[in-house]
Amino acid sequence: MALLACKNVSKHAVGTWVLWDITLEVGAGEIVGVFGRSGSGKSTLASILAGLEEPTSGLVMIGDPDQAKPFKVSVAFSAPAYAPELTVYENLDMFASACGMVGRRRAKEIPAMLERLKLSEWRSARASSLSSGALGRLEIARGLLADSPVLVIDSLLDSLDPAVFESLWDYMLDLKRSLTKSFVILTGSGRVAEVCGRIAVISRGRIGFLGRPEDFRRLAGEDVIVLGDMDNPLTRSRIQEQLSVVITEEDGFLSFRVANGERVVGELLSEFGNEMSCVYLKRPTLEDALDVLARGGSSISAGTGGRKAL
Amino acid sequence: MIAIRLAHFNTKRLLRHNGLRMAFVAVPLAIALLRAAFAGSAMLLDAAKLCPLVCALLVGAALYTQWSVDTASGMISGLSSCPISRRVIALSRVLSGASILAVQMALFASILAIRF
């Protein structure tokens, strides 16, 4: 059962369709990535999911109809919401209080959250003195402390330190496994989209792909293997014959495309390792696939709609 | 209860602005001292009656500015994504203003109570 669902959501703003016909479902214990370039409509989608903006048409459905108690979707915005006059700890204390968290639980969970997001050393520092990266982490901490079963994180994971990202991701996976929280990760980074269970790729306000990241990557084509200098000119034709590939020369480099690059590199090294100076495997990234998707055009028009809590 | 907790944090926020804190103290203090010093002046006695109004306007202006800044910075939206309504947020702001006003009035009254 979907905890959060958008059905044919469109949004018209400033004379243009920012979102068009977005249909997306987020189930319990799911991490769904919304992957797209800057300006593709991700932040507008976050505001609509949080109930801060109304869609021009379509429906946003929040909650499980079997559960009596409706909930608000929590959002960690790309532009952090914080009180600059308060310390880091006080900011989290204030938001946790606003979410109805009792004192004992706050005293336990806030320090743990600060530790997890490597903010402990700034615990007593005024929020106004934090760097933009630390403010982003404070915003994520605020979102995670909220009791909502769905957290939307808008682009904040893109700029995280790898160490912080890893620690945070492990925690998010724990929450996902225990079905405590589901996540919608809005991102422009292929590295982040790659680790999501399912991604919706958004381009020019529409969803161009919905599925597993590895399936989307295939849109960018096969792996490319670049070969280093070969002493023996016959090696090129032997490789072509043995692997049934077409080797092309570009900018002085020999290269060819294959489906399973890793396996082929292994074969090349064992068979022809002595005859070439190096082998380089270039795997298409999700960004490459996004470029391919973005090259396709679109034209749109719309109707009326609203918002509904199940 | 949530409104009271938020009011507590909001009062902290307001009082951490040095200029604002000085103004909150200076207005009732100055009016009370003037009234005590010129106790014989009927005009000053009448003017001192406006002290609660002046203080309320000062606090109101501070709260209005804070709300505008918070709306522009996304702070109100951030709080709204918690399971509380905007009405609770607004109530907390009013409560924090009322508590500052109460302290100002207590300061005003205590100075007037001193026999110079």
Tab-separated table of C-alpha atoms in Angstrom, chain A residues 43-287:
chain	number	residue	atom	x	y	z
A	43	SER	CA	11.864	21.377	-5.648
A	44	THR	CA	8.348	22.205	-6.863
A	45	LEU	CA	7.501	18.526	-6.522
A	46	ALA	CA	8.924	18.576	-2.946
A	47	SER	CA	6.723	21.554	-2.037
A	48	ILE	CA	3.662	19.847	-3.504
A	49	LEU	CA	4.395	16.593	-1.654
A	50	ALA	CA	4.797	18.565	1.596
A	51	GLY	CA	1.475	20.307	1.019
A	52	LEU	CA	3.103	23.729	0.815
A	53	GLU	CA	1.931	24.225	-2.778
A	54	GLU	CA	-1.237	23.055	-4.503
A	55	PRO	CA	-0.907	21.270	-7.829
A	56	THR	CA	-2.685	22.913	-10.774
A	57	SER	CA	-4.123	19.516	-11.623
A	58	GLY	CA	-3.899	15.990	-10.297
A	59	LEU	CA	-4.002	14.551	-6.782
A	60	VAL	CA	-1.544	13.985	-3.961
A	61	MET	CA	-2.692	11.203	-1.666
A	62	ILE	CA	-1.074	10.902	1.734
A	63	GLY	CA	-1.483	8.009	4.111
A	64	ASP	CA	-2.714	4.489	4.267
A	65	PRO	CA	-6.521	4.326	4.174
A	66	ASP	CA	-6.339	1.514	6.760
A	67	GLN	CA	-4.662	3.874	9.216
A	68	ALA	CA	-7.018	6.195	11.005
A	69	LYS	CA	-4.412	8.869	11.649
A	70	PRO	CA	-3.315	10.997	8.691
A	71	PHE	CA	0.195	12.471	8.710
A	72	LYS	CA	2.170	15.310	7.216
A	73	VAL	CA	5.041	14.562	4.885
A	74	SER	CA	8.277	15.876	6.335
A	75	VAL	CA	10.590	17.768	3.983
A	76	ALA	CA	14.265	18.672	4.292
A	77	PHE	CA	14.477	21.621	1.920
A	78	SER	CA	17.434	22.471	-0.281
A	79	ALA	CA	17.313	25.956	1.300
A	80	PRO	CA	17.559	25.022	4.988
A	81	ALA	CA	14.902	26.307	7.397
A	82	TYR	CA	16.565	27.297	10.650
A	83	ALA	CA	16.577	29.976	13.344
A	84	PRO	CA	19.930	31.766	12.966
A	85	GLU	CA	19.812	33.130	16.528
A	86	LEU	CA	19.544	29.677	18.114
A	87	THR	CA	22.307	27.127	18.540
A	88	VAL	CA	22.393	23.915	16.517
A	89	TYR	CA	21.031	21.954	19.477
A	90	GLU	CA	18.305	24.522	20.189
A	91	ASN	CA	17.212	24.467	16.547
A	92	LEU	CA	16.713	20.710	16.633
A	93	ASP	CA	15.112	20.966	20.073
A	94	MET	CA	12.650	23.539	18.731
A	95	PHE	CA	11.697	21.459	15.671
A	96	ALA	CA	11.467	18.257	17.710
A	97	SER	CA	9.185	20.081	20.172
A	98	ALA	CA	7.065	21.308	17.269
A	99	CYS	CA	6.735	17.677	16.166
A	100	GLY	CA	5.409	16.812	19.618
A	101	MET	CA	8.466	14.858	20.780
A	102	VAL	CA	8.584	14.609	24.583
A	103	GLY	CA	11.546	15.891	26.621
A	104	ARG	CA	13.182	12.557	27.480
A	105	ARG	CA	13.074	11.371	23.894
A	106	ARG	CA	14.439	14.685	22.646
A	107	ALA	CA	17.345	14.470	25.087
A	108	LYS	CA	18.156	11.010	23.730
A	109	GLU	CA	17.565	11.437	20.019
A	110	ILE	CA	19.001	14.892	19.330
A	111	PRO	CA	22.578	14.106	20.493
A	112	ALA	CA	22.466	10.823	18.543
A	113	MET	CA	21.330	12.683	15.430
A	114	LEU	CA	24.059	15.307	15.875
A	115	GLU	CA	26.631	12.533	16.139
A	116	ARG	CA	25.287	10.732	13.090
A	117	LEU	CA	25.499	13.863	10.948
A	118	LYS	CA	28.875	14.926	12.372
A	119	LEU	CA	27.408	18.064	13.933
A	120	SER	CA	28.313	17.339	17.565
A	121	GLU	CA	31.246	19.737	17.599
A	122	TRP	CA	28.899	22.585	16.573
A	123	ARG	CA	26.216	21.651	19.071
A	124	SER	CA	26.537	24.952	20.969
A	125	ALA	CA	27.385	27.121	17.966
A	126	ARG	CA	24.816	29.560	16.638
A	127	ALA	CA	23.247	28.272	13.412
A	128	SER	CA	24.165	31.580	11.740
A	129	SER	CA	27.852	30.681	12.095
A	130	LEU	CA	27.570	27.334	10.240
A	131	SER	CA	28.849	26.673	6.726
A	132	SER	CA	26.301	25.850	4.010
A	133	GLY	CA	27.293	22.169	4.185
A	134	ALA	CA	26.691	22.027	7.935
A	135	LEU	CA	23.364	23.844	7.507
A	136	GLY	CA	22.359	21.197	4.969
A	137	ARG	CA	23.163	18.502	7.532
A	138	LEU	CA	21.166	20.390	10.168
A	139	GLU	CA	18.212	20.434	7.774
A	140	ILE	CA	18.506	16.675	7.203
A	141	ALA	CA	18.674	16.122	10.975
A	142	ARG	CA	15.530	18.225	11.378
A	143	GLY	CA	13.721	16.155	8.743
A	144	LEU	CA	14.805	12.865	10.288
A	145	LEU	CA	13.667	13.912	13.761
A	146	ALA	CA	10.142	14.560	12.510
A	147	ASP	CA	7.819	11.663	13.269
A	148	SER	CA	6.402	11.510	9.745
A	149	PRO	CA	6.621	8.090	8.021
A	150	VAL	CA	7.731	9.814	4.791
A	151	LEU	CA	10.702	12.152	4.499
A	152	VAL	CA	11.420	14.070	1.303
A	153	ILE	CA	15.053	15.199	1.044
A	154	ASP	CA	15.526	17.901	-1.556
A	155	SER	CA	19.029	17.822	-3.101
A	156	LEU	CA	20.785	17.904	0.280
A	157	LEU	CA	22.501	14.538	-0.135
A	158	ASP	CA	24.286	15.654	-3.305
A	159	SER	CA	26.905	17.725	-1.510
A	160	LEU	CA	27.489	15.530	1.544
A	161	ASP	CA	30.943	14.308	2.485
A	162	PRO	CA	31.327	10.631	1.481
A	163	ALA	CA	31.880	9.658	5.147
A	164	VAL	CA	28.765	11.512	6.340
A	165	PHE	CA	26.772	10.184	3.391
A	166	GLU	CA	27.738	6.616	4.226
A	167	SER	CA	26.825	6.950	7.897
A	168	LEU	CA	23.539	8.663	7.049
A	169	TRP	CA	22.694	6.159	4.331
A	170	ASP	CA	23.250	3.228	6.716
A	171	TYR	CA	20.862	4.869	9.156
A	172	MET	CA	18.297	5.460	6.421
A	173	LEU	CA	18.568	1.819	5.351
A	174	ASP	CA	17.933	0.775	8.967
A	175	LEU	CA	14.809	2.946	9.066
A	176	LYS	CA	13.729	1.554	5.700
A	177	ARG	CA	14.233	-2.061	6.789
A	178	SER	CA	12.249	-1.527	9.979
A	179	LEU	CA	9.517	0.128	7.854
A	180	THR	CA	9.785	3.156	10.167
A	181	LYS	CA	10.320	5.625	7.356
A	182	SER	CA	10.158	5.852	3.605
A	183	PHE	CA	12.250	8.342	1.694
A	184	VAL	CA	11.883	10.395	-1.439
A	185	ILE	CA	15.361	11.570	-2.403
A	186	LEU	CA	15.382	14.437	-4.860
A	187	THR	CA	18.802	14.562	-6.439
A	188	GLY	CA	20.820	15.815	-9.350
A	189	SER	CA	23.684	13.466	-8.546
A	190	GLY	CA	24.040	10.109	-10.256
A	191	ARG	CA	26.043	8.859	-7.254
A	192	VAL	CA	23.027	9.387	-4.982
A	193	ALA	CA	20.424	8.164	-7.507
A	194	GLU	CA	22.519	5.022	-8.038
A	195	VAL	CA	21.908	3.759	-4.478
A	196	CYS	CA	18.138	4.345	-4.463
A	197	GLY	CA	15.987	1.257	-4.870
A	198	ARG	CA	13.868	2.870	-7.565
A	199	ILE	CA	14.238	6.136	-9.425
A	200	ALA	CA	11.898	8.464	-11.252
A	201	VAL	CA	13.886	10.454	-13.760
A	202	ILE	CA	12.449	13.902	-14.255
A	203	SER	CA	13.304	16.006	-17.252
A	204	ARG	CA	11.572	19.282	-18.206
A	205	GLY	CA	8.931	18.655	-15.545
A	206	ARG	CA	7.910	15.174	-16.703
A	207	ILE	CA	8.868	11.725	-15.595
A	208	GLY	CA	10.856	10.204	-18.421
A	209	PHE	CA	11.764	6.954	-16.701
A	210	LEU	CA	10.591	5.020	-13.652
A	211	GLY	CA	12.438	1.921	-12.525
A	212	ARG	CA	15.769	0.622	-11.277
A	213	PRO	CA	18.863	2.825	-11.670
A	214	GLU	CA	20.755	0.079	-13.517
A	215	ASP	CA	17.975	-0.171	-16.091
A	216	PHE	CA	18.069	3.599	-16.630
A	217	ARG	CA	21.842	3.543	-17.112
A	218	ARG	CA	21.365	1.226	-20.107
A	219	LEU	CA	19.774	4.166	-21.910
A	220	ALA	CA	23.256	5.624	-22.253
A	221	GLY	CA	24.407	2.555	-24.144
A	222	GLU	CA	26.981	-0.107	-23.509
A	223	ASP	CA	30.303	0.071	-21.698
A	224	VAL	CA	33.203	1.527	-23.676
A	225	ILE	CA	36.623	-0.136	-23.604
A	226	VAL	CA	39.559	2.022	-24.597
A	227	LEU	CA	42.770	0.245	-25.577
A	228	GLY	CA	46.270	1.557	-25.008
A	229	ASP	CA	49.163	1.443	-27.523
A	230	MET	CA	49.510	-1.919	-29.195
A	231	ASP	CA	52.931	-3.034	-30.381
A	232	ASN	CA	51.559	-5.608	-32.783
A	233	PRO	CA	49.158	-4.191	-35.451
A	234	LEU	CA	47.610	-7.641	-35.846
A	235	THR	CA	46.361	-7.566	-32.271
A	236	ARG	CA	43.525	-5.202	-33.259
A	237	SER	CA	42.111	-7.643	-35.809
A	238	ARG	CA	42.569	-10.599	-33.443
A	239	ILE	CA	40.584	-8.772	-30.721
A	240	GLN	CA	37.862	-7.902	-33.248
A	241	GLU	CA	37.607	-11.506	-34.337
A	242	GLN	CA	37.697	-13.061	-30.903
A	243	LEU	CA	35.225	-10.692	-29.229
A	244	SER	CA	33.085	-10.032	-32.335
A	245	VAL	CA	33.334	-6.269	-31.814
A	246	VAL	CA	34.030	-3.311	-34.074
A	247	ILE	CA	37.065	-1.355	-32.959
A	248	THR	CA	37.018	2.317	-33.932
A	249	GLU	CA	39.741	4.916	-33.698
A	250	GLU	CA	38.932	8.279	-32.157
A	251	ASP	CA	41.388	11.004	-31.100
A	252	GLY	CA	44.215	8.520	-31.501
A	253	PHE	CA	42.604	5.943	-29.181
A	254	LEU	CA	41.160	2.583	-30.136
A	255	SER	CA	37.858	1.794	-28.503
A	256	PHE	CA	34.845	-0.498	-28.784
A	257	ARG	CA	31.475	-0.970	-27.065
A	258	VAL	CA	30.419	-4.097	-25.179
A	259	ALA	CA	27.553	-5.038	-22.881
A	260	ASN	CA	29.589	-6.447	-20.006
A	261	GLY	CA	32.766	-4.394	-19.833
A	262	GLU	CA	34.201	-5.873	-16.652
A	263	ARG	CA	34.167	-9.419	-17.997
A	264	VAL	CA	35.658	-8.362	-21.344
A	265	VAL	CA	38.477	-6.418	-19.662
A	266	GLY	CA	39.357	-9.593	-17.762
A	267	GLU	CA	39.451	-11.586	-21.007
A	268	LEU	CA	41.552	-8.924	-22.752
A	269	LEU	CA	44.115	-8.813	-19.988
A	270	SER	CA	44.513	-12.579	-19.887
A	271	GLU	CA	44.720	-12.983	-23.685
A	272	PHE	CA	46.421	-9.797	-24.889
A	273	GLY	CA	47.849	-8.301	-21.693
A	274	ASN	CA	51.421	-8.439	-23.005
A	275	GLU	CA	50.552	-6.734	-26.275
A	276	MET	CA	49.066	-3.449	-25.058
A	277	SER	CA	50.142	-0.738	-22.625
A	278	CYS	CA	46.762	-0.266	-20.888
A	279	VAL	CA	43.033	-1.011	-20.974
A	280	TYR	CA	40.499	1.504	-19.746
A	281	LEU	CA	36.848	0.726	-18.994
A	282	LYS	CA	34.375	3.594	-19.216
A	283	ARG	CA	30.946	2.762	-17.847
A	284	PRO	CA	28.088	5.116	-18.733
A	285	THR	CA	26.818	7.012	-15.696
A	286	LEU	CA	23.272	7.943	-14.799
A	287	GLU	CA	24.179	11.501	-15.843
